[in-house]
Short mmCIF file of C-alpha atoms in Angstrom, two decimals:
data_model
loop_
_atom_site.label_atom_id
_atom_site.label_comp_id
_atom_site.label_asym_id
_atom_site.label_seq_id
_atom_site.Cartn_x
_atom_site.Cartn_y
_atom_site.Cartn_z
CA UNK M 1 -40.48 9.23 -33.97
CA UNK M 2 -39.55 11.99 -35.63
CA UNK M 3 -42.78 12.39 -38.07
CA UNK M 4 -45.30 11.73 -34.68
CA UNK M 5 -43.49 14.59 -32.90
CA UNK M 6 -43.67 16.97 -35.79
CA UNK M 7 -47.52 16.58 -36.26
CA UNK M 8 -48.28 17.08 -31.93
CA UNK M 9 -46.10 19.12 -32.21
CA UNK M 10 -47.09 22.12 -35.41
CA UNK M 11 -50.44 20.94 -35.37
CA UNK M 12 -51.12 20.32 -38.73
CA UNK M 13 -54.06 21.73 -39.74
CA UNK M 14 -57.29 20.02 -40.27
CA UNK M 15 -60.51 21.26 -42.60
CA UNK M 16 -58.50 24.62 -43.42
CA UNK M 17 -57.67 22.69 -46.76
CA UNK M 18 -59.46 20.63 -48.97
CA UNK M 19 -59.20 16.86 -48.27
CA UNK M 20 -56.57 13.98 -49.78
CA UNK M 21 -57.59 13.95 -53.43
CA UNK M 22 -58.32 9.98 -54.30
CA UNK M 23 -60.99 10.04 -55.89
CA UNK M 24 -61.97 6.39 -54.48
CA UNK M 25 -62.09 7.76 -50.83
CA UNK M 26 -64.40 5.56 -47.81
CA UNK M 27 -67.14 8.13 -46.05
CA UNK M 28 -66.02 6.92 -42.86
CA UNK M 29 -62.39 8.32 -44.54
CA UNK M 30 -63.96 11.54 -45.74
CA UNK M 31 -65.73 12.70 -42.77
CA UNK M 32 -61.86 11.54 -40.58
CA UNK M 33 -60.01 14.23 -43.27
CA UNK M 34 -62.84 17.20 -43.05
CA UNK M 35 -63.44 16.65 -39.52
CA UNK M 36 -60.64 15.49 -37.58
CA UNK M 37 -59.86 18.67 -34.47
CA UNK M 38 -57.40 18.58 -32.41
CA UNK M 39 -58.76 19.55 -29.67
CA UNK M 40 -62.54 17.24 -30.35
CA UNK M 41 -62.43 13.31 -28.96
CA UNK M 42 -64.81 11.33 -31.27
CA UNK M 43 -65.20 7.38 -30.59
CA UNK M 44 -63.53 5.34 -32.83
CA UNK M 45 -66.72 3.73 -34.24
CA UNK M 46 -69.32 6.24 -34.00
CA UNK M 47 -72.87 6.00 -34.64
CA UNK M 48 -74.58 5.81 -38.38
CA UNK M 49 -77.70 5.74 -39.83
CA UNK M 50 -78.16 4.61 -43.57
CA UNK M 51 -80.54 7.03 -45.29
CA UNK M 52 -81.05 7.05 -49.05
CA UNK M 53 -78.09 4.04 -49.09
CA UNK M 54 -74.96 6.43 -47.42
CA UNK M 55 -74.36 6.51 -43.62
CA UNK M 56 -75.61 9.49 -41.41
CA UNK M 57 -72.51 9.75 -39.14
CA UNK M 58 -73.21 11.30 -35.40
CA UNK M 59 -71.08 11.55 -32.46
CA UNK M 60 -71.09 13.82 -29.57
CA UNK M 61 -69.32 14.45 -26.03
CA UNK M 62 -69.78 16.32 -22.83
CA UNK M 63 -68.00 18.18 -21.46
CA UNK M 64 -67.27 20.14 -18.36
CA UNK M 65 -65.11 22.69 -17.10
CA UNK M 66 -64.94 24.64 -13.80
CA UNK M 67 -62.13 27.90 -14.31
CA UNK M 68 -60.98 29.87 -10.85
CA UNK M 69 -59.04 32.87 -11.33
CA UNK M 70 -58.70 34.87 -7.50
CA UNK M 71 -56.78 37.50 -7.60
CA UNK M 72 -53.99 39.18 -4.92
CA UNK M 73 -56.57 41.55 -3.23
CA UNK M 74 -60.12 41.52 -4.69
CA UNK M 75 -61.26 44.49 -2.78
CA UNK M 76 -57.88 46.72 -4.25
CA UNK M 77 -58.26 47.95 -8.05
CA UNK M 78 -55.85 45.22 -8.81
CA UNK M 79 -56.88 41.88 -10.85
CA UNK M 80 -60.21 41.11 -11.09
CA UNK M 81 -62.89 40.23 -8.25
CA UNK M 82 -62.48 36.04 -6.82
CA UNK M 83 -64.49 33.94 -9.97
CA UNK M 84 -65.28 30.48 -9.83
CA UNK M 85 -67.52 29.85 -13.19
CA UNK M 86 -68.67 26.42 -13.67
CA UNK M 87 -68.35 26.27 -17.44
CA UNK M 88 -70.56 22.50 -19.48
CA UNK M 89 -72.88 20.96 -22.18
CA UNK M 90 -72.78 19.29 -24.37
CA UNK M 91 -72.36 19.48 -28.16
CA UNK M 92 -74.00 17.33 -31.06
CA UNK M 93 -72.92 17.04 -34.52
CA UNK M 94 -73.59 14.42 -38.35
CA UNK M 95 -71.24 14.40 -40.56
CA UNK M 96 -73.23 13.16 -44.19
CA UNK M 97 -72.01 12.06 -47.43
CA UNK M 98 -74.89 12.94 -49.98
CA UNK M 99 -73.06 12.43 -53.32
CA UNK M 100 -68.81 11.46 -54.15
CA UNK M 101 -68.14 15.19 -54.23
CA UNK M 102 -70.82 16.78 -51.42
CA UNK M 103 -70.73 16.43 -47.67
CA UNK M 104 -72.20 17.61 -45.48
CA UNK M 105 -72.07 18.54 -41.20
CA UNK M 106 -73.43 19.73 -38.70
CA UNK M 107 -72.47 20.76 -34.75
CA UNK M 108 -74.60 21.91 -32.10
CA UNK M 109 -74.11 23.19 -28.93
CA UNK M 110 -76.18 23.13 -25.55
CA UNK M 111 -74.18 24.52 -22.75
CA UNK M 112 -74.43 26.48 -19.87
CA UNK M 113 -72.00 29.44 -17.61
CA UNK M 114 -72.68 29.71 -14.07
CA UNK M 115 -70.70 31.35 -12.00
CA UNK M 116 -70.82 29.56 -7.98
CA UNK M 117 -69.27 32.66 -6.68
CA UNK M 118 -73.18 33.93 -4.80
CA UNK M 119 -74.23 37.47 -4.27
CA UNK M 120 -72.95 39.23 -7.06
CA UNK M 121 -74.01 41.95 -9.41
CA UNK M 122 -71.69 40.95 -11.99
CA UNK M 123 -72.25 36.85 -11.68
CA UNK M 124 -72.43 34.84 -15.11
CA UNK M 125 -75.41 32.46 -15.34
CA UNK M 126 -76.64 31.69 -19.19
CA UNK M 127 -77.96 28.84 -21.09
CA UNK M 128 -77.75 29.02 -25.12
CA UNK M 129 -77.60 26.68 -27.99
CA UNK M 130 -74.40 28.31 -30.08
CA UNK M 131 -74.48 26.77 -33.72
CA UNK M 132 -70.70 25.27 -34.55
CA UNK M 133 -69.48 24.33 -37.80
CA UNK M 134 -72.28 23.80 -40.68
CA UNK M 135 -70.93 23.42 -44.27
CA UNK M 136 -71.79 22.22 -47.07
CA UNK M 137 -68.68 21.21 -48.97
CA UNK M 138 -68.39 20.00 -52.59
CA UNK M 139 -64.88 18.31 -53.15
CA UNK M 140 -62.45 18.59 -56.05
CA UNK M 141 -65.26 20.72 -58.58
CA UNK M 142 -65.13 19.87 -62.40
CA UNK M 143 -62.87 17.53 -61.93
CA UNK M 144 -60.32 19.63 -61.16
CA UNK M 145 -57.61 20.06 -57.51
CA UNK M 146 -60.45 22.45 -56.00
CA UNK M 147 -62.59 22.40 -53.53
CA UNK M 148 -65.76 24.73 -52.29
CA UNK M 149 -67.07 24.79 -48.67
CA UNK M 150 -69.94 27.25 -46.91
CA UNK M 151 -71.84 27.66 -44.40
CA UNK M 152 -69.90 27.73 -41.02
CA UNK M 153 -66.62 27.49 -40.99
CA UNK M 154 -63.59 26.16 -38.59
CA UNK M 155 -60.92 28.72 -39.17
CA UNK M 156 -57.58 28.17 -37.41
CA UNK M 157 -54.04 27.71 -38.20
CA UNK M 158 -51.54 25.31 -36.51
CA UNK M 159 -50.34 27.85 -33.59
CA UNK M 160 -53.81 29.50 -33.46
CA UNK M 161 -51.17 32.92 -33.21
CA UNK M 162 -53.77 34.64 -36.17
CA UNK M 163 -56.85 32.72 -35.90
CA UNK M 164 -58.87 30.28 -34.01
CA UNK M 165 -62.71 30.54 -34.46
CA UNK M 166 -65.83 29.41 -36.44
CA UNK M 167 -67.69 32.18 -38.92
CA UNK M 168 -69.57 32.13 -42.17
CA UNK M 169 -67.64 32.54 -44.75
CA UNK M 170 -67.40 30.89 -48.04
CA UNK M 171 -63.30 29.12 -48.89
CA UNK M 172 -62.41 28.25 -51.82
CA UNK M 173 -59.24 25.81 -51.68
CA UNK M 174 -55.97 23.73 -53.82
CA UNK M 175 -53.31 21.73 -52.91
CA UNK M 176 -50.88 18.98 -54.50
CA UNK M 177 -48.26 17.76 -53.18
CA UNK M 178 -46.40 19.81 -51.01
CA UNK M 179 -48.86 23.41 -51.81
CA UNK M 180 -52.55 24.37 -50.33
CA UNK M 181 -53.35 27.52 -51.08
CA UNK M 182 -56.63 28.60 -49.50
CA UNK M 183 -59.00 32.22 -49.70
CA UNK M 184 -62.24 32.76 -47.33
CA UNK M 185 -64.21 35.86 -47.61
CA UNK M 186 -66.12 36.39 -44.35
CA UNK M 187 -68.52 38.00 -42.76
CA UNK M 188 -71.17 37.09 -40.07
CA UNK M 189 -74.81 36.67 -40.89
CA UNK M 190 -76.96 35.78 -37.50
CA UNK M 191 -75.57 35.06 -33.76
CA UNK M 192 -73.91 32.63 -33.20
CA UNK M 193 -75.55 31.75 -29.49
CA UNK M 194 -79.52 31.66 -28.48
CA UNK M 195 -79.29 33.89 -25.49
CA UNK M 196 -77.87 36.55 -27.70
CA UNK M 197 -80.44 38.18 -30.14
CA UNK M 198 -77.72 40.44 -32.89
CA UNK M 199 -75.09 39.88 -34.12
CA UNK M 200 -71.99 41.57 -31.35
CA UNK M 201 -71.66 45.20 -31.90
CA UNK M 202 -67.29 44.25 -33.58
CA UNK M 203 -69.03 41.55 -35.33
CA UNK M 204 -71.43 43.98 -37.38
CA UNK M 205 -71.18 44.07 -40.63
CA UNK M 206 -67.36 43.49 -40.38
CA UNK M 207 -66.32 41.58 -43.52
CA UNK M 208 -63.15 39.38 -43.43
CA UNK M 209 -60.45 38.23 -46.62
CA UNK M 210 -58.88 35.77 -45.32
CA UNK M 211 -56.07 33.84 -47.33
CA UNK M 212 -53.20 30.81 -46.38
CA UNK M 213 -50.74 29.40 -48.50
CA UNK M 214 -48.19 26.65 -47.10
CA UNK M 215 -45.37 25.53 -48.74
CA UNK M 216 -43.92 22.28 -47.38
CA UNK M 217 -40.61 22.78 -49.01
CA UNK M 218 -38.83 19.41 -47.37
CA UNK M 219 -39.44 16.65 -45.41
CA UNK M 220 -40.34 18.01 -41.83
CA UNK M 221 -40.30 21.92 -43.19
CA UNK M 222 -43.40 23.88 -43.98
CA UNK M 223 -43.39 27.39 -44.77
CA UNK M 224 -46.78 29.79 -44.65
CA UNK M 225 -47.77 33.24 -45.40
CA UNK M 226 -50.79 34.71 -44.19
CA UNK M 227 -53.31 37.35 -44.39
CA UNK M 228 -56.17 38.96 -43.49
CA UNK M 229 -57.82 42.34 -45.35
CA UNK M 230 -60.65 43.22 -42.62
CA UNK M 231 -63.07 46.13 -43.16
CA UNK M 232 -65.80 47.29 -39.68
CA UNK M 233 -68.79 48.39 -42.30
CA UNK M 234 -71.18 49.11 -39.46
CA UNK M 235 -72.52 52.10 -38.25
CA UNK M 236 -70.20 54.78 -37.08
CA UNK M 237 -71.93 57.52 -34.07
CA UNK M 238 -71.21 60.94 -33.77
CA UNK M 239 -70.47 63.43 -30.38
CA UNK M 240 -73.58 63.74 -29.06
CA UNK M 241 -75.94 60.09 -30.02
CA UNK M 242 -77.77 58.26 -27.50
CA UNK M 243 -77.45 54.53 -27.66
CA UNK M 244 -77.79 51.17 -25.53
CA UNK M 245 -74.83 50.15 -24.22
CA UNK M 246 -75.10 46.12 -25.57
CA UNK M 247 -75.16 47.68 -29.07
CA UNK M 248 -71.82 50.29 -27.89
CA UNK M 249 -68.73 49.21 -30.25
CA UNK M 250 -65.62 51.80 -29.23
CA UNK M 251 -64.04 50.42 -32.78
CA UNK M 252 -64.41 50.97 -36.40
CA UNK M 253 -60.91 50.33 -38.36
CA UNK M 254 -60.25 48.73 -41.79
CA UNK M 255 -56.81 46.77 -41.35
CA UNK M 256 -55.13 44.27 -43.19
CA UNK M 257 -52.43 42.20 -41.90
CA UNK M 258 -49.81 39.93 -43.50
CA UNK M 259 -46.90 37.62 -42.55
CA UNK M 260 -45.35 34.28 -42.41
CA UNK M 261 -44.52 31.58 -40.53
CA UNK M 262 -41.84 29.17 -40.94
CA UNK M 263 -41.82 26.23 -38.40
CA UNK M 264 -40.59 22.28 -38.87
CA UNK M 265 -37.78 19.49 -36.85
CA UNK M 266 -34.26 18.27 -37.28
CA UNK M 267 -33.76 14.82 -36.57
CA UNK M 268 -30.39 14.58 -34.53
CA UNK M 269 -28.65 11.84 -33.58
CA UNK M 270 -29.28 9.07 -30.94
CA UNK M 271 -33.37 9.84 -31.84
CA UNK M 272 -32.79 13.03 -30.44
CA UNK M 273 -35.32 15.78 -31.88
CA UNK M 274 -34.92 20.17 -32.71
CA UNK M 275 -38.07 21.76 -33.69
CA UNK M 276 -38.49 25.07 -33.87
CA UNK M 277 -40.87 28.39 -35.26
CA UNK M 278 -40.99 31.48 -36.07
CA UNK M 279 -44.33 33.07 -36.86
CA UNK M 280 -43.73 37.56 -37.92
CA UNK M 281 -46.80 39.96 -38.93
CA UNK M 282 -47.51 43.51 -39.63
CA UNK M 283 -50.94 45.57 -39.77
CA UNK M 284 -51.41 48.36 -41.50
CA UNK M 285 -54.89 50.78 -41.79
CA UNK M 286 -56.42 53.26 -40.02
CA UNK M 287 -58.86 53.27 -37.11
CA UNK M 288 -62.15 55.42 -35.59
CA UNK M 289 -62.16 55.23 -32.00
CA UNK M 290 -65.58 56.08 -30.11
CA UNK M 291 -65.62 56.72 -26.54
CA UNK M 292 -68.59 56.77 -24.24
CA UNK M 293 -70.06 57.95 -21.20
CA UNK M 294 -72.92 56.25 -19.04
CA UNK M 295 -76.20 58.01 -19.33
CA UNK M 296 -77.70 55.23 -16.93
CA UNK M 297 -77.52 51.15 -15.85
CA UNK M 298 -78.42 50.31 -19.80
CA UNK M 299 -78.02 54.14 -22.35
CA UNK M 300 -74.82 55.70 -23.20
CA UNK M 301 -73.48 58.32 -25.20
CA UNK M 302 -71.12 59.81 -27.76
CA UNK M 303 -68.29 61.94 -25.53
CA UNK M 304 -65.77 61.96 -27.95
CA UNK M 305 -64.77 60.74 -31.91
CA UNK M 306 -61.17 59.89 -33.12
CA UNK M 307 -59.11 58.19 -35.85
CA UNK M 308 -55.19 56.89 -36.36
CA UNK M 309 -53.28 55.24 -38.51
CA UNK M 310 -52.20 52.21 -37.67
CA UNK M 311 -48.79 50.28 -37.66
CA UNK M 312 -47.96 47.93 -35.99
CA UNK M 313 -45.50 44.65 -36.09
CA UNK M 314 -44.30 42.02 -33.95
CA UNK M 315 -43.19 38.02 -34.09
CA UNK M 316 -43.21 35.22 -32.21
CA UNK M 317 -39.88 32.26 -32.47
CA UNK M 318 -38.87 29.37 -29.89
CA UNK M 319 -36.82 26.12 -30.25
CA UNK M 320 -37.96 23.18 -28.03
CA UNK M 321 -35.76 19.85 -27.64
CA UNK M 322 -37.37 16.30 -27.01
CA UNK M 323 -34.52 14.08 -25.89
CA UNK M 324 -34.70 10.66 -26.21
CA UNK M 325 -35.09 10.20 -21.87
CA UNK M 326 -37.83 7.40 -20.48
CA UNK M 327 -40.38 9.82 -21.04
CA UNK M 328 -39.60 12.39 -23.82
CA UNK M 329 -38.57 15.20 -21.68
CA UNK M 330 -39.32 18.35 -23.75
CA UNK M 331 -37.63 21.80 -23.47
CA UNK M 332 -38.51 24.53 -24.88
CA UNK M 333 -37.99 28.38 -25.49
CA UNK M 334 -39.83 30.69 -26.77
CA UNK M 335 -39.72 35.21 -27.02
CA UNK M 336 -42.25 36.89 -28.47
CA UNK M 337 -42.78 40.87 -29.45
CA UNK M 338 -44.88 43.28 -29.81
CA UNK M 339 -44.64 47.12 -30.90
CA UNK M 340 -45.56 49.26 -28.52
CA UNK M 341 -46.85 53.08 -29.09
CA UNK M 342 -43.79 55.23 -28.65
CA UNK M 343 -45.89 58.51 -28.77
CA UNK M 344 -49.74 58.04 -28.05
CA UNK M 345 -50.38 61.55 -29.09
CA UNK M 346 -50.07 61.98 -32.06
CA UNK M 347 -52.35 60.41 -35.01
CA UNK M 348 -50.54 56.64 -36.03
CA UNK M 349 -50.92 53.95 -33.26
CA UNK M 350 -47.57 51.75 -33.91
CA UNK M 351 -48.89 48.92 -30.75
CA UNK M 352 -49.15 45.97 -32.80
CA UNK M 353 -52.29 44.41 -32.29
CA UNK M 354 -52.62 40.60 -32.81
CA UNK M 355 -56.09 40.23 -35.83
CA UNK M 356 -58.57 39.03 -32.94
CA UNK M 357 -60.23 35.63 -33.42
CA UNK M 358 -56.92 34.49 -32.05
CA UNK M 359 -56.61 32.59 -29.11
CA UNK M 360 -52.59 31.86 -29.43
CA UNK M 361 -52.81 27.78 -27.79
CA UNK M 362 -49.42 26.51 -29.47
CA UNK M 363 -49.10 23.48 -27.00
CA UNK M 364 -45.77 22.64 -26.62
CA UNK M 365 -46.22 19.51 -27.71
CA UNK M 366 -47.66 18.06 -25.18
CA UNK M 367 -51.19 15.66 -25.07
CA UNK M 368 -53.21 18.83 -25.29
CA UNK M 369 -52.98 23.06 -26.13
CA UNK M 370 -52.89 25.74 -23.56
CA UNK M 371 -52.03 29.58 -23.38
CA UNK M 372 -48.42 29.50 -24.11
CA UNK M 373 -48.72 33.41 -23.46
CA UNK M 374 -49.34 32.18 -20.11
CA UNK M 375 -52.82 30.60 -18.18
CA UNK M 376 -52.85 33.36 -15.89
CA UNK M 377 -52.13 36.78 -16.55
CA UNK M 378 -52.93 35.22 -21.29
CA UNK M 379 -52.24 38.31 -22.69
CA UNK M 380 -52.76 39.44 -26.33
CA UNK M 381 -49.38 39.87 -28.02
CA UNK M 382 -49.10 44.18 -27.94
CA UNK M 383 -46.76 46.21 -26.83
CA UNK M 384 -44.97 43.57 -25.24
CA UNK M 385 -41.61 41.61 -25.00
CA UNK M 386 -42.81 37.97 -23.49
CA UNK M 387 -39.28 35.75 -22.20
CA UNK M 388 -40.98 31.65 -22.50
CA UNK M 389 -38.72 29.05 -20.97
CA UNK M 390 -40.19 25.36 -20.42
CA UNK M 391 -40.30 21.23 -19.51
CA UNK M 392 -42.20 18.98 -20.68
CA UNK M 393 -42.96 14.90 -19.98
CA UNK M 394 -45.06 12.47 -22.24
CA UNK M 395 -46.12 9.92 -19.72
CA UNK M 396 -48.39 6.82 -19.69
CA UNK M 397 -49.48 6.32 -23.14
CA UNK M 398 -50.87 9.59 -24.06
CA UNK M 399 -50.31 12.40 -21.54
CA UNK M 400 -48.62 15.04 -20.66
CA UNK M 401 -47.52 17.57 -17.99
CA UNK M 402 -45.73 20.52 -18.46
CA UNK M 403 -44.37 23.00 -16.59
CA UNK M 404 -44.03 26.50 -17.90
CA UNK M 405 -41.94 30.20 -17.08
CA UNK M 406 -43.24 33.33 -18.51
CA UNK M 407 -41.99 36.93 -17.70
CA UNK M 408 -43.56 40.07 -19.65
CA UNK M 409 -42.36 43.35 -19.76
CA UNK M 410 -43.11 46.07 -22.53
CA UNK M 411 -42.11 48.16 -25.18
CA UNK M 412 -42.50 51.17 -24.25
CA UNK M 413 -44.11 52.71 -21.62
CA UNK M 414 -48.59 52.55 -20.96
CA UNK M 415 -51.21 52.51 -18.36
CA UNK M 416 -52.67 49.39 -19.54
CA UNK M 417 -52.24 46.18 -20.78
CA UNK M 418 -55.25 46.24 -24.85
CA UNK M 419 -56.21 42.27 -23.44
CA UNK M 420 -55.06 40.10 -19.77
CA UNK M 421 -56.95 38.81 -17.46
CA UNK M 422 -55.34 41.15 -14.79
CA UNK M 423 -56.20 44.57 -14.94
CA UNK M 424 -54.45 47.41 -13.51
CA UNK M 425 -53.13 50.88 -13.33
CA UNK M 426 -49.34 50.37 -14.69
CA UNK M 427 -46.78 53.02 -14.32
CA UNK M 428 -43.51 51.06 -15.02
CA UNK M 429 -42.61 47.85 -17.91
CA UNK M 430 -42.14 45.24 -15.55
CA UNK M 431 -45.31 43.61 -16.08
CA UNK M 432 -43.84 40.60 -14.49
CA UNK M 433 -43.90 36.85 -14.48
CA UNK M 434 -45.59 33.97 -14.33
CA UNK M 435 -45.49 29.79 -14.15
CA UNK M 436 -47.76 27.12 -15.78
CA UNK M 437 -48.53 23.20 -14.13
CA UNK M 438 -50.41 21.75 -16.57
CA UNK M 439 -51.36 17.55 -17.11
CA UNK M 440 -53.17 16.25 -19.76
CA UNK M 441 -54.50 12.69 -19.14
CA UNK M 442 -55.54 11.46 -23.27
CA UNK M 443 -55.70 7.32 -22.54
CA UNK M 444 -58.92 6.38 -22.70
CA UNK M 445 -60.84 6.46 -26.35
CA UNK M 446 -64.09 8.21 -24.67
CA UNK M 447 -62.33 10.33 -21.99
CA UNK M 448 -59.89 13.27 -20.73
CA UNK M 449 -58.50 15.24 -18.28
CA UNK M 450 -57.06 18.26 -18.60
CA UNK M 451 -55.81 20.10 -14.64
CA UNK M 452 -53.84 23.53 -14.58
CA UNK M 453 -52.78 25.48 -12.38
CA UNK M 454 -51.23 28.90 -12.77
CA UNK M 455 -49.73 32.04 -11.11
CA UNK M 456 -48.76 35.81 -12.13
CA UNK M 457 -46.84 38.30 -9.96
CA UNK M 458 -46.87 41.62 -10.22
CA UNK M 459 -43.82 43.28 -10.97
CA UNK M 460 -42.92 47.05 -10.31
CA UNK M 461 -44.24 48.15 -13.51
CA UNK M 462 -48.15 47.96 -10.70
CA UNK M 463 -46.31 50.20 -8.40
CA UNK M 464 -47.95 49.66 -4.87
CA UNK M 465 -49.08 46.33 -6.56
CA UNK M 466 -45.72 44.96 -7.20
CA UNK M 467 -44.70 41.78 -5.85
CA UNK M 468 -48.92 40.29 -4.79
CA UNK M 469 -49.74 37.25 -6.50
CA UNK M 470 -52.94 36.97 -8.26
CA UNK M 471 -53.97 32.29 -9.06
CA UNK M 472 -55.97 30.45 -11.26
CA UNK M 473 -56.93 26.82 -11.97
CA UNK M 474 -59.09 24.85 -14.76
CA UNK M 475 -59.88 21.27 -14.89
CA UNK M 476 -61.80 20.30 -17.31
CA UNK M 477 -63.43 16.68 -18.64
CA UNK M 478 -64.50 15.55 -21.77
CA UNK M 479 -66.74 12.53 -22.83
CA UNK M 480 -67.25 11.37 -26.28
CA UNK M 481 -70.18 8.93 -27.25
#
């Protein structure tokens, strides 16, 4: 029981490190080790085609999502206008083992995004093909415990607090019985979507060094060290320069994040389980900020350029209790802090910022991950104090339901949040509170459902909008084939 719960709670990493170093693995065992993902449903017996004596394994899924955003007052300058976004598409993938050492994997995603509300200038309606993971994997190079993969790789830490993204990269990994180490070099070489002719401006010529070391120092207890060095080498415009709006890039930075994570679980009397986590991170570096004014609908002009040092820190901590009741009740609480900037007028920004690759989706041991800082506000951990308490039930055989409450407060006074689903001018520290209800059903081999509803109540920090509520809803379905 403890092992199964610990794996669900911590979301053990998949392809971040080398696969199990057994010499005589079957093609199917290696495929599962390299391509298994927590949020990807695959059939137990996928389609296979024999090519040169080896199977090409083909699988895929259809996904349909509806995401609804209803601000407190869509006519006021608070929140965002009503949205009902339809996102659906088909993803296909293939795995082929070229030899005992070399393996190939590729994914393609055919998708549509559409805003079902009519008559909006900003209405979304996109059709595109997206390249997913596409890599060549070399296991146990030269008979060593080192493995290499190159291509479009998935980077995903256990809690998605550091990174959760596909990047064009080269990664080398080393694994022993209780230590796993990986080091990667990443830089986007082409657009990831067919509806975008070029790499996104914020990703242009951004080079990354990504490091991760995991030590299982005791059974069910893990210590991790994480590093990200990021250098933006994109062009830097001077005041007066004019450029198309599609190329606007407000920040060029050379930043380094470093930190550690401790996580684990204790098996108590009567099969009760206590789990814990602690993430810490520091960010250091230099940033160049560029301000623009619109000339017309398609072009802007650079009006100001400033430079500043960046020195911030943050942490995320929590505890979870699995009670051996009929439905395996889970109770959990967390506290997260991201430093703020007490003096915005000097040349040092002391506000913590996350890596830009994170999605902050842990899930608290339920059947599906969901934003652990709140589905409604869903903020980046920057200049914030976040208190979280929640409860969950593991229902049926493979399903769960969770009720989670969040309380948000600024670390230092600021006019706005760095990134959140609700916008608005802030005049005080009390940002507000939110509550989420999440139902995940995974009782079938090829089918799963997710339904979540959320409400955010603005705090006194939103001034005249204090007390107003914004509502959110999400429904998703995935079918594997």
